[in-house]
Short mmCIF file of C-alpha atoms in Angstrom, two decimals:
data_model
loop_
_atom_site.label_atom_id
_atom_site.label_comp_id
_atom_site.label_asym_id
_atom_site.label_seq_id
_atom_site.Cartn_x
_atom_site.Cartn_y
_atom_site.Cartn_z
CA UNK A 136 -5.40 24.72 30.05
CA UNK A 137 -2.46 27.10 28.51
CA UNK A 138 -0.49 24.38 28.24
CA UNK A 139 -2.81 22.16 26.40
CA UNK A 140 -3.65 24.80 23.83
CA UNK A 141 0.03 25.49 23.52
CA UNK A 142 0.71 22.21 22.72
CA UNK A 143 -2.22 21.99 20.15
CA UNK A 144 -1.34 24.86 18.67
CA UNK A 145 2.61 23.97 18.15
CA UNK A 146 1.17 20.67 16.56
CA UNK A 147 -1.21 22.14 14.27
CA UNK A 148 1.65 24.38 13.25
CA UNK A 149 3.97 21.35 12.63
CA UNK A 150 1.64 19.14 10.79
CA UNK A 151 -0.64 21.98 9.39
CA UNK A 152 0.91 23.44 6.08
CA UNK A 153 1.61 19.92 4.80
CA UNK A 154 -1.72 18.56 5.77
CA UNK A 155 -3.01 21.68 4.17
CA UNK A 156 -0.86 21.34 0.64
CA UNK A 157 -2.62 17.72 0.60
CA UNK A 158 -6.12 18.47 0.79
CA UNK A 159 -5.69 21.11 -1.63
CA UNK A 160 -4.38 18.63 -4.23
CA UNK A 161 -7.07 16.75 -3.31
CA UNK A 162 -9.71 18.97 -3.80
CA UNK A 163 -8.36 20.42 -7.04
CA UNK A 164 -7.79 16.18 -8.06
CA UNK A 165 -11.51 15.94 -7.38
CA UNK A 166 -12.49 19.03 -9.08
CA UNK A 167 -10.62 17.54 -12.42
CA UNK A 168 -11.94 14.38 -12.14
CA UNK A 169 -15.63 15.50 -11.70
CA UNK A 170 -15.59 17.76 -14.87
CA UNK A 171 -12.91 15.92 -16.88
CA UNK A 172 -13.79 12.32 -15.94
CA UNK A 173 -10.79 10.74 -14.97
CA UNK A 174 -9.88 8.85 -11.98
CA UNK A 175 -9.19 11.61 -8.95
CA UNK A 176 -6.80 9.16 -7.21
CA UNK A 177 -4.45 9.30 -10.95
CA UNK A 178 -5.17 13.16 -11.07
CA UNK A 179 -4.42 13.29 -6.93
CA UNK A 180 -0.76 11.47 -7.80
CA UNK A 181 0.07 13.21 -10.41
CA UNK A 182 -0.60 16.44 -8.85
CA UNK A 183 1.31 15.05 -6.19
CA UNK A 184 4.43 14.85 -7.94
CA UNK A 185 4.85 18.03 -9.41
CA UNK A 186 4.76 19.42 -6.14
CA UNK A 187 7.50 16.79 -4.93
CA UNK A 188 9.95 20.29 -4.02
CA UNK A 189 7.54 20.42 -1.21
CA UNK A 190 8.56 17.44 0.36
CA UNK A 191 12.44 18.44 0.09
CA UNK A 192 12.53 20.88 2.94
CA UNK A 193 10.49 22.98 4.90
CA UNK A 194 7.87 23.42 7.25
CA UNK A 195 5.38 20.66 4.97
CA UNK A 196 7.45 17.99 5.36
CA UNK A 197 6.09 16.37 8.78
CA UNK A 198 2.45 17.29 7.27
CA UNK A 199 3.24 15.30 4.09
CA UNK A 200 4.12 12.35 6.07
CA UNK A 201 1.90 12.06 8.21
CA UNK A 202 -1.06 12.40 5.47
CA UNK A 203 0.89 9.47 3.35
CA UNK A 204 0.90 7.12 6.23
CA UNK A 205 -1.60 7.94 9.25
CA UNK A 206 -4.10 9.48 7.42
CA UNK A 207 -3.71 6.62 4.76
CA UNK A 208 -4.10 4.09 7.46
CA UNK A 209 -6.96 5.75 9.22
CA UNK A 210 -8.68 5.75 5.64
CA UNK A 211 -8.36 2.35 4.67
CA UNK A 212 -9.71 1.58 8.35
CA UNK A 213 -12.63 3.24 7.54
CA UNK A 214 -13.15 1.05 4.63
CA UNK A 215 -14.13 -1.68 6.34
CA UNK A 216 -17.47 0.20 7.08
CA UNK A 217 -18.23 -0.31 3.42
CA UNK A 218 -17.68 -4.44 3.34
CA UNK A 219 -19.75 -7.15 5.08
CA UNK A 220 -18.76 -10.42 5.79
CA UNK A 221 -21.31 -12.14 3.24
CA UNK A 222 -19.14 -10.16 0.80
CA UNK A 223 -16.35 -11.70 1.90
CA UNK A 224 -17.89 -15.28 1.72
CA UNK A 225 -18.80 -14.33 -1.35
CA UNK A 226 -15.30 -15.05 -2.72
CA UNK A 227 -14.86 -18.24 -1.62
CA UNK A 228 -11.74 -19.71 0.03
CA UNK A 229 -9.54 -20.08 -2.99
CA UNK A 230 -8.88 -16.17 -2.80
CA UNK A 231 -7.02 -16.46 0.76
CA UNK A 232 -5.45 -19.56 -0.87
CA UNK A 233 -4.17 -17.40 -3.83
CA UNK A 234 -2.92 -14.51 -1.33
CA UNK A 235 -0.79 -17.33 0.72
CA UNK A 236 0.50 -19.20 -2.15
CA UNK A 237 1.45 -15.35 -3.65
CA UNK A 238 3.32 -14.53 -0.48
CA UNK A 239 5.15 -17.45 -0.54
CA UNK A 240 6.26 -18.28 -4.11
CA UNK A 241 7.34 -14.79 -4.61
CA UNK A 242 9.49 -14.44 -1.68
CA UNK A 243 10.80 -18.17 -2.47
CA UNK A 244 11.29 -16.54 -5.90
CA UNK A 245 13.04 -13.58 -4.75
CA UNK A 246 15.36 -15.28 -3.09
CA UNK A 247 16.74 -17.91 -6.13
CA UNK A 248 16.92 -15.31 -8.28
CA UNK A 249 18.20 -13.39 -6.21
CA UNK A 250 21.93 -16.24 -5.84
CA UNK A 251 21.17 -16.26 -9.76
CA UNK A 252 22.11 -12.61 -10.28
CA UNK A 253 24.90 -12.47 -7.68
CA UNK A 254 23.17 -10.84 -5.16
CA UNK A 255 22.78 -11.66 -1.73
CA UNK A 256 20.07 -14.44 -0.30
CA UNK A 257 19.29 -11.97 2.73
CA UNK A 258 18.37 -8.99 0.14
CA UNK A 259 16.38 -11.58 -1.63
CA UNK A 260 14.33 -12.24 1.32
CA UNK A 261 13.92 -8.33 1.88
CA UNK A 262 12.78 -7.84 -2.22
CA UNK A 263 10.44 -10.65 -1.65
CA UNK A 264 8.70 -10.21 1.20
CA UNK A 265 8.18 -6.03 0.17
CA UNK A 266 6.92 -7.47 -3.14
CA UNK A 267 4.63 -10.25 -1.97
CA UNK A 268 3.09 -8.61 0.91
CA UNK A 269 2.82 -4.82 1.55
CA UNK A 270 5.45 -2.91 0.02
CA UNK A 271 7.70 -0.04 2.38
CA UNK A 272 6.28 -1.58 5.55
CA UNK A 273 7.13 -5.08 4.65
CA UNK A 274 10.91 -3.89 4.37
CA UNK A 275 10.89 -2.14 7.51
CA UNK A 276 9.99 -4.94 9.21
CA UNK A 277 11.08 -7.79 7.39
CA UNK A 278 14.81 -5.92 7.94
CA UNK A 279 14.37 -5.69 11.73
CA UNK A 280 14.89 -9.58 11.60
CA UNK A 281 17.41 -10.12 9.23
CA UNK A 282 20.95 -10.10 9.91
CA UNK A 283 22.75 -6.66 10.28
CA UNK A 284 25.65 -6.13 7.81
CA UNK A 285 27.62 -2.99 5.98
CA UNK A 286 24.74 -2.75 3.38
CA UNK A 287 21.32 -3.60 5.32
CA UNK A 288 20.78 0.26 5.29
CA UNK A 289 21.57 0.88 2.21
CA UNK A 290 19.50 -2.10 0.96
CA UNK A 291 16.63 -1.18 2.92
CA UNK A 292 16.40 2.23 1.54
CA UNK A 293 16.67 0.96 -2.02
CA UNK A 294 14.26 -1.70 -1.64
CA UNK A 295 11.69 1.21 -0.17
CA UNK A 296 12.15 3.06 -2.75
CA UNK A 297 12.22 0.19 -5.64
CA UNK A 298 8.84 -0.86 -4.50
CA UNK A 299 7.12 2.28 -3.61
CA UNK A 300 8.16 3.34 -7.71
CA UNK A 301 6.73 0.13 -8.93
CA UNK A 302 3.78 0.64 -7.39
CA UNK A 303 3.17 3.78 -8.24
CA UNK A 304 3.78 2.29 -11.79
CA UNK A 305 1.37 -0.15 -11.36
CA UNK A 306 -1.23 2.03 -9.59
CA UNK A 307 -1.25 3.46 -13.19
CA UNK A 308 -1.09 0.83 -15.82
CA UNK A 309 -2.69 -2.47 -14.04
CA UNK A 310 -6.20 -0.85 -14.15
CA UNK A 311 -5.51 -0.68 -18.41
CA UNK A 312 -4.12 -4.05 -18.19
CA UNK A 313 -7.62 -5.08 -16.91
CA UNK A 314 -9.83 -3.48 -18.60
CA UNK A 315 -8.11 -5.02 -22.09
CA UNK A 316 -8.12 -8.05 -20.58
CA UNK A 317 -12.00 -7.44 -20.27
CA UNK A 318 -12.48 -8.15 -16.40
CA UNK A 319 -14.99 -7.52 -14.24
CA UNK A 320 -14.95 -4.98 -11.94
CA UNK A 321 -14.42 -8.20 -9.29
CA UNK A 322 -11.48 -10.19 -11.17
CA UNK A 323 -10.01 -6.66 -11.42
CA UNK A 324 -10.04 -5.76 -7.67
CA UNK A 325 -8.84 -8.94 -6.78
CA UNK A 326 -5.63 -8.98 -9.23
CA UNK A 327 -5.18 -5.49 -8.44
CA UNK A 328 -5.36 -6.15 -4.23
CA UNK A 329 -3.37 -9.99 -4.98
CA UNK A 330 -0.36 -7.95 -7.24
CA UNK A 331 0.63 -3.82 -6.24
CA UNK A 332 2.70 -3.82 -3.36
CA UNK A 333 1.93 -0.75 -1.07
CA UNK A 334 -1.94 -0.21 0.21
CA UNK A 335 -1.71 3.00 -1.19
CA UNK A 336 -1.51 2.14 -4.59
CA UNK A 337 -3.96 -0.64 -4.55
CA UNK A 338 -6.74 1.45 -2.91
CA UNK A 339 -6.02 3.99 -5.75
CA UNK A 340 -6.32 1.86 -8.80
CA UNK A 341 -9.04 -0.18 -7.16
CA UNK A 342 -11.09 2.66 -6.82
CA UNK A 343 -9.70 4.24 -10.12
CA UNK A 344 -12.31 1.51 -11.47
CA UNK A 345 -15.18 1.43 -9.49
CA UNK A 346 -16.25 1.40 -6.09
CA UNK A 347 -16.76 -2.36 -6.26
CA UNK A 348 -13.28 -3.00 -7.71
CA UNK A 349 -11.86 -0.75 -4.82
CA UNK A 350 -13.42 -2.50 -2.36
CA UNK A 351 -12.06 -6.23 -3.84
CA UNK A 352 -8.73 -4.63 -4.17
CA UNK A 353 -8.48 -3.77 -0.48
CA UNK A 354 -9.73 -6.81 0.91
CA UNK A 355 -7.62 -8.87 -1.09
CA UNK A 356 -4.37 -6.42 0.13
CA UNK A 357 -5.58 -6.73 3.68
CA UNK A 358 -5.41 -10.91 2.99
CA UNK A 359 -1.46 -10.28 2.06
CA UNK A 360 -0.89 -7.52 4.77
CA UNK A 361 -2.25 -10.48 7.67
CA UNK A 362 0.65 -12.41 6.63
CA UNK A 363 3.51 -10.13 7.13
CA UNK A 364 2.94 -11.24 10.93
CA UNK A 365 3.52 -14.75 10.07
CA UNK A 366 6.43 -14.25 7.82
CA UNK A 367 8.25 -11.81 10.20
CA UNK A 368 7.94 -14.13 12.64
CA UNK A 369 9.01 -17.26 10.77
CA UNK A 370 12.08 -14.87 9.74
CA UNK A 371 12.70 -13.79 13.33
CA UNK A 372 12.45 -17.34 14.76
CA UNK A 373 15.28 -19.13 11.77
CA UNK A 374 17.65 -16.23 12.25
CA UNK A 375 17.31 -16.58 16.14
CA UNK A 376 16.12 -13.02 16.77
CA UNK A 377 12.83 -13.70 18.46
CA UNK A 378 12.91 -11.34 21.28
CA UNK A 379 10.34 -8.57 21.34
CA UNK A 380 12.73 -6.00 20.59
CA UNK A 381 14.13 -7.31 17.49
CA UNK A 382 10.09 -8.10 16.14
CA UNK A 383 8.37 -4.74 16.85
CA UNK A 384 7.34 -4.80 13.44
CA UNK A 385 5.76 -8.00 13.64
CA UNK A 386 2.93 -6.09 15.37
CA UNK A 387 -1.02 -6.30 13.72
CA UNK A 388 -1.28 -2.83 12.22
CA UNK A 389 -3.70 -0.98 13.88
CA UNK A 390 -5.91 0.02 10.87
CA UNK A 391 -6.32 -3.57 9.95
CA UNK A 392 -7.83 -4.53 12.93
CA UNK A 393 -9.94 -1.25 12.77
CA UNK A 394 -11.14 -2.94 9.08
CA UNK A 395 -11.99 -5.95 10.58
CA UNK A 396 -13.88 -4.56 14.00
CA UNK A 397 -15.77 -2.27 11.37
CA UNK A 398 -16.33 -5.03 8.89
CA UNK A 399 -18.04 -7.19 11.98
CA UNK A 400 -20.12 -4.74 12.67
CA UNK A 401 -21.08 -3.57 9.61
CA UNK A 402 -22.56 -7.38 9.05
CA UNK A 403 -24.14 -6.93 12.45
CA UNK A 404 -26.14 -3.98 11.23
CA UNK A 405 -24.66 -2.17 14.25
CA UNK A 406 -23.65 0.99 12.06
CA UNK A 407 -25.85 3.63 12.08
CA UNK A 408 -26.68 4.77 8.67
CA UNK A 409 -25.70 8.22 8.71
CA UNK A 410 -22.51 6.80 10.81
CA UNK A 411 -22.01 4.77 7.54
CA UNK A 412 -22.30 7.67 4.92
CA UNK A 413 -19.85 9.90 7.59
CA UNK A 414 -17.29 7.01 7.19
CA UNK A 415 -17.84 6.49 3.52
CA UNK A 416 -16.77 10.56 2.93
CA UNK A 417 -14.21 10.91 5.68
CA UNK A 418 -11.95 7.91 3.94
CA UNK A 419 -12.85 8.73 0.41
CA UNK A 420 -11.38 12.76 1.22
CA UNK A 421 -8.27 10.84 3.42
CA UNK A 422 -7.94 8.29 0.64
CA UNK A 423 -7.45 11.16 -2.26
CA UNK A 424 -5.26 13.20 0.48
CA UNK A 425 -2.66 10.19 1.22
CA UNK A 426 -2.63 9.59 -2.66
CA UNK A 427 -1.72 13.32 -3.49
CA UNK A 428 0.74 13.60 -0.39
CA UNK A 429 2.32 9.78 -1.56
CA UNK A 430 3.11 11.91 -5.08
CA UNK A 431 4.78 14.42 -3.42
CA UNK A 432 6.85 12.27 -1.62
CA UNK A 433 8.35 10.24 -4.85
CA UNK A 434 11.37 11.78 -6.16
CA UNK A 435 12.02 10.53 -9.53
CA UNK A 436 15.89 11.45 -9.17
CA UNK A 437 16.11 8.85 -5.98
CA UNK A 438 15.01 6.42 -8.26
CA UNK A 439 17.58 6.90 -11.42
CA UNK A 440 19.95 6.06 -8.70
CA UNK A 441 19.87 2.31 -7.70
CA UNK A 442 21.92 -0.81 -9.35
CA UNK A 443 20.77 -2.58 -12.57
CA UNK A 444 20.68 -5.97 -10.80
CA UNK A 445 18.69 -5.20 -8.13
CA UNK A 446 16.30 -3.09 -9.83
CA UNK A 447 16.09 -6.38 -12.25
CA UNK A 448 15.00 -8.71 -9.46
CA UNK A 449 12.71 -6.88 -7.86
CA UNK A 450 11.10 -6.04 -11.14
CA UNK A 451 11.47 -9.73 -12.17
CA UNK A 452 9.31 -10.80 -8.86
CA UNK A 453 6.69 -8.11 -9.66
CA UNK A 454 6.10 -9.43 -13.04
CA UNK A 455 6.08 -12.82 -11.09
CA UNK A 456 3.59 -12.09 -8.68
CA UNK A 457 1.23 -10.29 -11.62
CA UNK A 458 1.75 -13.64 -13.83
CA UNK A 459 0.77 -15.81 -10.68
CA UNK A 460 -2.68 -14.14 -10.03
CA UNK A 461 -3.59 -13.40 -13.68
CA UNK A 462 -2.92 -16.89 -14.07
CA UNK A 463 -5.37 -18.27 -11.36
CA UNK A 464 -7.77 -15.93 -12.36
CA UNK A 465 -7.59 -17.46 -15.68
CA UNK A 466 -7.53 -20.91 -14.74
CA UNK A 467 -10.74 -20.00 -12.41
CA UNK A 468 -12.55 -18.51 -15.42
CA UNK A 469 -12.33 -14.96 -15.36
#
């Protein structure tokens, strides 16, 4: 029994002050946004950021992390408590239609203009697929299958931290684009979820709108985020890496299966009401935590230091994949 609270207490210590730093952001972000009116996941970001020192060095850092990415993923799980699957055939079939053609045209895009500005077809591939599908995770695993050279660190990192800025960028000005362009709550979710590359961002500016926008906006992510399977695989399997090693990444994230278990039985009725309200909070607190511990991990002088070409292409295939879903949306009357 010693040992078990010793080891409880040594991991509350390690992950404790930077869990803590991130709840407090996101109770002050809520505090603003309930007397000031604007959205708690923009006031949980920006927050965030001016507390990126945190994140530098010291005991927060392993806190901070783990509320950007577990608790994130644990969140968005959650979510799926909140959908049904009449929802979801609410939509149709063209919007899993829009989320494959997406994936592939803008990695197929990445990768010409990629040759056209004299930079390799491999990093290409790696701008692409972070682009089209889910941002940082993408590259992690999209770079597992590609072929090792003298920069694939160095253009990992980059393309990391490339996409994780634009979407922090986007998080921030898509919802304006929107509302000028005078969507619904729906055609805005769905751009939002079909364009912003990390599931961080889109959950934020989903929910920045409404509740029903956030809950478009993650669905439609989740469509892209089922694909990086596919693609990692189709990658591993034409540069003759397919052995399990090599395609770790390839893995179903766990969360995403939690969203679709929870979804199912959500439709079932099998939730428990008060079950349903418990899950609604718990993500909604997790949700504005991951947001406010996501701004404290962007360093804006990491990102002053990256290469004019590259940080042209993989803006060129962001304002690619926003063109290609605002213009189906148009062309499907929204």
């Amino acid at each position: 029994m010693l040992s078990s609270l010793d080891k409880a207490r040594a991991t509350l210590q390690h992950f404790g002050p930077g869990l803590l730093v991130s709840f407090t952001i996101a109770i002050a972000a809520s505090f603003l946004g309930e007397h000031y009116g604007a959205p708690v996941m923009l006031y949980a970001l920006l927050l965030g950021m001016a507390f990126h020192f945190l994140h530098q060095d010291g005991r927060c850092v392993a806190g901070i992390d783990l509320a950007a990415k577990s608790v994130l993923r644990v969140a968005v799980g959650l979510l799926g408590a909140q959908i049904t699957l009449a929802q979801i055939m609410s939509y149709g079939l063209w919007l899993p239609l829009l989320a494959v053609a997406g994936v592939m045209l803008t990695i197929g895009f990445g990768l010409v203009v990629a040759r056209s500005f004299g930079l390799s077809g491999h990093f290409g591939l790696l701008t692409g697929g972070a682009v089209a599908i889910c941002g940082a995770s993408a590259a992690l695993a999209i770079a597992s299958v590609l072929p090792r050279s003298d920069t694939s660190e160095r253009d990992t990192v980059f393309t990391v931290v490339g996409v994780t800025a634009l979407s922090t960028l986007a998080m921030i000005i898509y919802p304006m684009i929107t509302a000028w362009l005078g969507w619904d709550d729906t055609a805005a979710g769905i751009f939002l979820g079909a364009t912003i590359h990390d599931v961080a961002q889109v959950v934020g500016a989903g929910f920045s709108i409404s509740e029903g926008a956030g809950q478009a906006a993650t669905f439609t992510k989740l469509l892209r985020v089922m694909l990086l399977v596919p693609v990692v695989l189709g990658l591993a399997v034409f540069f003759r890496k397919g052995n399990a090693g090599e395609t770790g990444g390839a893995k179903p994230p766990l969360f995403l299966l939690a969203f679709v278990a929870l979804v199912v039985l959500n439709s079932l009725g099998a939730i428990p009401a008060p079950a349903l309200d418990a899950m609604k909070q718990i993500s909604r607190w997790f949700l504005v935590g991951a947001i406010a511990a996501l701004g404290m991990k962007t360093s804006l002088k990491a990102l002053a230091q990256v290469g004019g070409r590259a940080v042209g292409l993989i803006v060129a295939e962001t304002v690619f994949l926003a063109m290609l879903a605002a213009g189906a949306l148009y062309m499907l009357g929204h």
